[in-house]
Short mmCIF file of C-alpha atoms in Angstrom, two decimals:
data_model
loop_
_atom_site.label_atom_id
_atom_site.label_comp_id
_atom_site.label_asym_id
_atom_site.label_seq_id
_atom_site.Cartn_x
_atom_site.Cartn_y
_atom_site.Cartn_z
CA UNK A 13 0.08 10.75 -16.67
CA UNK A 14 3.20 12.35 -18.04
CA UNK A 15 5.53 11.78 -20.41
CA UNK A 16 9.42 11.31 -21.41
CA UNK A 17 11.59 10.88 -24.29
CA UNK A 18 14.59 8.29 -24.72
CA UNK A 19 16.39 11.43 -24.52
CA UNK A 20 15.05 12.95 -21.66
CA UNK A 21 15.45 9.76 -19.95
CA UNK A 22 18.79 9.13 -20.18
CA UNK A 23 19.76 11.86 -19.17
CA UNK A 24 17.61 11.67 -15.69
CA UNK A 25 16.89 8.28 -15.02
CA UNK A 26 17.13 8.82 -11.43
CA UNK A 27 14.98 11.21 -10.91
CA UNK A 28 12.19 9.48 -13.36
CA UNK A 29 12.91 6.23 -11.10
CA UNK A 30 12.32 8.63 -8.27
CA UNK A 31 9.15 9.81 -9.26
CA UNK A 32 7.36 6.71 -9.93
CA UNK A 33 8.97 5.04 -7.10
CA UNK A 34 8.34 7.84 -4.22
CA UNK A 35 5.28 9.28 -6.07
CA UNK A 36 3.44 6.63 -7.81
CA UNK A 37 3.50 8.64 -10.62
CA UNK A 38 2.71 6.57 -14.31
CA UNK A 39 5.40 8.05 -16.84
CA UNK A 40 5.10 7.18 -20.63
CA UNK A 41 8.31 6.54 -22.79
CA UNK A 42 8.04 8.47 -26.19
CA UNK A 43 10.49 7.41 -29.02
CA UNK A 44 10.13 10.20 -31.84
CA UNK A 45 6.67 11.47 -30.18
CA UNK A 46 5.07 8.18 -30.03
CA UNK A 47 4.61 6.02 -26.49
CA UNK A 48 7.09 2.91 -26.83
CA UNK A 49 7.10 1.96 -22.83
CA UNK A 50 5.50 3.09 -19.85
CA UNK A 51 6.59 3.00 -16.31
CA UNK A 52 4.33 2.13 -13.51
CA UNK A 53 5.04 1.73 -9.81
CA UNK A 54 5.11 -1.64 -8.62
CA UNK A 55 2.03 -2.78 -6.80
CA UNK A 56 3.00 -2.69 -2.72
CA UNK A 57 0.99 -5.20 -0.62
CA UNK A 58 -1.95 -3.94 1.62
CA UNK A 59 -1.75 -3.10 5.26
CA UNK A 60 -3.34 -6.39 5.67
CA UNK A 61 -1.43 -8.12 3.40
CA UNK A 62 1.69 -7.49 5.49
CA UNK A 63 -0.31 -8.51 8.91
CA UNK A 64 -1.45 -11.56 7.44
CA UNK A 65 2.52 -12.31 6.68
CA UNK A 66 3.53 -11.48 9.50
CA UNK A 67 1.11 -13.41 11.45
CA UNK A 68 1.89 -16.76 9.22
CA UNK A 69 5.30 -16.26 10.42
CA UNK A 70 4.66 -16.07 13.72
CA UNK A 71 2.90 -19.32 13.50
CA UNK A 72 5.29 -20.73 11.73
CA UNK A 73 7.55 -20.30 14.52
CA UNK A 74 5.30 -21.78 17.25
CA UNK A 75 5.04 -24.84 15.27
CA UNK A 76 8.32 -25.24 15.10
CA UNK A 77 9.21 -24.34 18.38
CA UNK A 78 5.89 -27.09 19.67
CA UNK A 79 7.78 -29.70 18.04
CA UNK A 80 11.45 -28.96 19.44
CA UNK A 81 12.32 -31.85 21.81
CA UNK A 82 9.90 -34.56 19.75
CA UNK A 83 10.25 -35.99 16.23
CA UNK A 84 13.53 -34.31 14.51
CA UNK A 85 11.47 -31.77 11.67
CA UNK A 86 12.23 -30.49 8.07
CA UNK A 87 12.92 -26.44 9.21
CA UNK A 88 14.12 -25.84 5.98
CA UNK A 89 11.05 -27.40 4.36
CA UNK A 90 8.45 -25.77 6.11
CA UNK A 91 10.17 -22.64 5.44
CA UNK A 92 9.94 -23.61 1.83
CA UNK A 93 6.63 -24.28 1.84
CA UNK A 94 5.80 -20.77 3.94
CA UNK A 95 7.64 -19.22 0.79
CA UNK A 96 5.85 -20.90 -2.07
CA UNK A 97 2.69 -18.65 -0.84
CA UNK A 98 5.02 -15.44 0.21
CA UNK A 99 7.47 -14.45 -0.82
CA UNK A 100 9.64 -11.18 1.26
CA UNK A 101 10.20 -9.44 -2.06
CA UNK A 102 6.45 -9.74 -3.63
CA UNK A 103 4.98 -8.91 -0.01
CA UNK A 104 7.59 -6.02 1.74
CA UNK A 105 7.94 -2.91 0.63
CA UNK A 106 11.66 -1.66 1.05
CA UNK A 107 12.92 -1.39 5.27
CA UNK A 108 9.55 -2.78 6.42
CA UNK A 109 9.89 -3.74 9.78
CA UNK A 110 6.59 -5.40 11.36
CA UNK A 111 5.11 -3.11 14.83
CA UNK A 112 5.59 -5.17 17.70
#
């Protein structure tokens, strides 16, 4: 794990941000040579986190497609609900697209 001060980190942000973000690295925050703040990449979801998603959605589409023609349905609710237990920004990491 390295470390940064303030100072150093104003002055490259972006390239701190880059290194956590593309490298995974763990980067400590030092105020006057003591740790105030670290930075830690944010967890991404597994391989099969992201099937498991994507496969939800896909059944989330048959059922709604099985019940075109009958009973009117709630498309915004069962999307809701679909939500509540994934959500695109906890689950994706940035320009996922699923394999077809």
């Amino acid at each position: 794990m390295s470390s940064v001060g303030v100072r150093e980190l104003k002055e490259h942000a972006s390239e701190i941000v880059r290194r956590v973000r593309e490298d995974g690295e763990t980067i400590d925050i030092t105020y006057r040579g003591e740790i105030v703040a670290t930075i830690v990449p944010k967890e991404r979801p597994s391989q099969q986190e992201l099937d498991e998603f994507w496969k939800r959605q896909k059944r989330l589409i048959r059922d709604i497609a099985a019940h075109l023609g009958d009973e009117p349905i709630d498309v915004v609710a069962l999307l809701e609900e679909e939500r509540r237990e994934f959500t695109p920004d906890e689950m994706l990491p940035p320009n996922w697209r699923p394999s077809e």
